[in-house]
PDB file of C-alpha atoms in Angstrom:
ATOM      1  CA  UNK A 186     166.537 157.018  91.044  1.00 75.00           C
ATOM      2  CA  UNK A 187     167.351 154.670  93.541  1.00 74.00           C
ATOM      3  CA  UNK A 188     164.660 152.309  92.452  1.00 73.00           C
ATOM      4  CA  UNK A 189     165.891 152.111  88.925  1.00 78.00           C
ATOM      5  CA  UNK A 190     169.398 151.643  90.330  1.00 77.00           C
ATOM      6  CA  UNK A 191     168.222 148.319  92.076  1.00 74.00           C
ATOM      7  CA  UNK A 192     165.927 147.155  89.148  1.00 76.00           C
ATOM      8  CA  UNK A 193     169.119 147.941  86.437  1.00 77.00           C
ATOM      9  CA  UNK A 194     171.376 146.035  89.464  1.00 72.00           C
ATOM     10  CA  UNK A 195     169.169 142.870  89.536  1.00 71.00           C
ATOM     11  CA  UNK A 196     169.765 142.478  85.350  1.00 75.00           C
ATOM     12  CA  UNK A 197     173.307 142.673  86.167  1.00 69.00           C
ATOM     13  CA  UNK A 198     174.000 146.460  85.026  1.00 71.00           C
ATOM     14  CA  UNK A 199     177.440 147.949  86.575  1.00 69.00           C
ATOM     15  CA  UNK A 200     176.192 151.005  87.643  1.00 75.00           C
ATOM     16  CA  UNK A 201     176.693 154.284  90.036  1.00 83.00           C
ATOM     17  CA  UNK A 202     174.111 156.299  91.793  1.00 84.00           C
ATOM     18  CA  UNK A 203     175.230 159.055  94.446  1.00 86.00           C
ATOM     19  CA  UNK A 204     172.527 160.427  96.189  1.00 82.00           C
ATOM     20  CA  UNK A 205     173.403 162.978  98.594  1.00 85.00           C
ATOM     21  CA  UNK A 206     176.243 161.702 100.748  1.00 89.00           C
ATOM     22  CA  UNK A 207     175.845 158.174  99.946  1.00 89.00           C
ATOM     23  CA  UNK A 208     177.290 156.334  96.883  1.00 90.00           C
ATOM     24  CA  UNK A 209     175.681 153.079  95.489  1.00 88.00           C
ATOM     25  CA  UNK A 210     178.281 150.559  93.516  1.00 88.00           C
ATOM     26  CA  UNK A 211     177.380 147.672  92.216  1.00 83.00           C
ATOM     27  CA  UNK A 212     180.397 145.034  92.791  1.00 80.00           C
ATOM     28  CA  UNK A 213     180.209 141.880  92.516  1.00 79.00           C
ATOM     29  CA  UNK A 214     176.690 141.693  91.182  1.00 79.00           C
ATOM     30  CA  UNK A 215     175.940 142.987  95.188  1.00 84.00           C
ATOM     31  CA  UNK A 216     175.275 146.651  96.023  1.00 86.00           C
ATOM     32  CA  UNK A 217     178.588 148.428  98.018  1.00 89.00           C
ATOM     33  CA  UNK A 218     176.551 151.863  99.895  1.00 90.00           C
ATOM     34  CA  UNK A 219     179.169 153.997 101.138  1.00 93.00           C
ATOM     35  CA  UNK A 220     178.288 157.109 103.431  1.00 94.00           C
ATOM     36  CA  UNK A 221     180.358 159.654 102.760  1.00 94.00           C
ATOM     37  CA  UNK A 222     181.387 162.408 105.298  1.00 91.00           C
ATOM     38  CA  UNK A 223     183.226 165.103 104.650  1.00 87.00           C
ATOM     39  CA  UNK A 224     184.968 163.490 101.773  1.00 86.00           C
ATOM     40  CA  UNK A 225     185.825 160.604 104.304  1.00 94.00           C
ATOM     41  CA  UNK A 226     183.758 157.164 104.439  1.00 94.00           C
ATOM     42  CA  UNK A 227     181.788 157.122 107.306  1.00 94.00           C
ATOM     43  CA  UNK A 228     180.216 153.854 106.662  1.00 95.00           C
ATOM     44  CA  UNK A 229     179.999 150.836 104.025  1.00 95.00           C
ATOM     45  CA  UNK A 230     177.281 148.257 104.066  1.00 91.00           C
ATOM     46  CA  UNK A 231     177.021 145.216 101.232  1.00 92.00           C
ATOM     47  CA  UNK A 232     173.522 144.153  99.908  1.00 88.00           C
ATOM     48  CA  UNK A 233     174.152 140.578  98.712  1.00 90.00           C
ATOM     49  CA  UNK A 234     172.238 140.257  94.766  1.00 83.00           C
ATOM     50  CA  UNK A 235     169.820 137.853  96.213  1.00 89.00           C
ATOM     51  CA  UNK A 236     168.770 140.370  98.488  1.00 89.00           C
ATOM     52  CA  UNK A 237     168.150 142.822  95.767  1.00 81.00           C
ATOM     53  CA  UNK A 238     164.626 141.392  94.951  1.00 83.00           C
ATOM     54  CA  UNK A 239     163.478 142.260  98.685  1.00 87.00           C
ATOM     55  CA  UNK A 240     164.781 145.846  98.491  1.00 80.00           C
ATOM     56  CA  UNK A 241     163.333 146.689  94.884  1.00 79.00           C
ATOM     57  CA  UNK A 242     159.777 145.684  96.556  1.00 85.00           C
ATOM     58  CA  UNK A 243     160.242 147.642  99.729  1.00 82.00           C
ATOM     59  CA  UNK A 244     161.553 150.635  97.768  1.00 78.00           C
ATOM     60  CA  UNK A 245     158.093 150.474  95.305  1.00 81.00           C
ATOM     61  CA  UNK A 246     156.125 150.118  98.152  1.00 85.00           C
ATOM     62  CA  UNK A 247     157.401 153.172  99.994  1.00 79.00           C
ATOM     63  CA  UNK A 248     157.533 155.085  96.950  1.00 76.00           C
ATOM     64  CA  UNK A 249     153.432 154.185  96.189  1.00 81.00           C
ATOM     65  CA  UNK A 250     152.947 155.337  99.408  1.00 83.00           C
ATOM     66  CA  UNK A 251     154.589 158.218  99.633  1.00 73.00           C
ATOM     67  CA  UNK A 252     152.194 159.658  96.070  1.00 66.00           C
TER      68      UNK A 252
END
């Protein structure tokens, strides 16, 4: 899921993916992860879109390994 999140975020898609306690947003064609806690944030970090690329490869190549 978070794969297709990145891949749908690189073609511009404005999207939302929560996945356990962390939310993806896509906001300003960069990715906003918040880490939720409790209902509180606990954390925010901002992938810049032409970082997207590098993450989309690292997240296939984790996922191939981890068949």
């Amino acid at each position: 899921k978070i794969y297709d999140f990145f891949e749908k975020g690189l073609k511009g898609d404005n999207t939302k993916l929560e996945f356990e306690n962390l939310v993806f947003n896509i906001k300003n064609r960069a990715v906003l992860v918040t880490d939720y806690d409790g209902g509180k944030i606990n954390d925010e970090i901002t992938i810049p879109h032409s970082r997207l690329y590098d993450y989309t490869i690292l997240l296939k190549y984790i996922l191939q390994q981890n068949k």
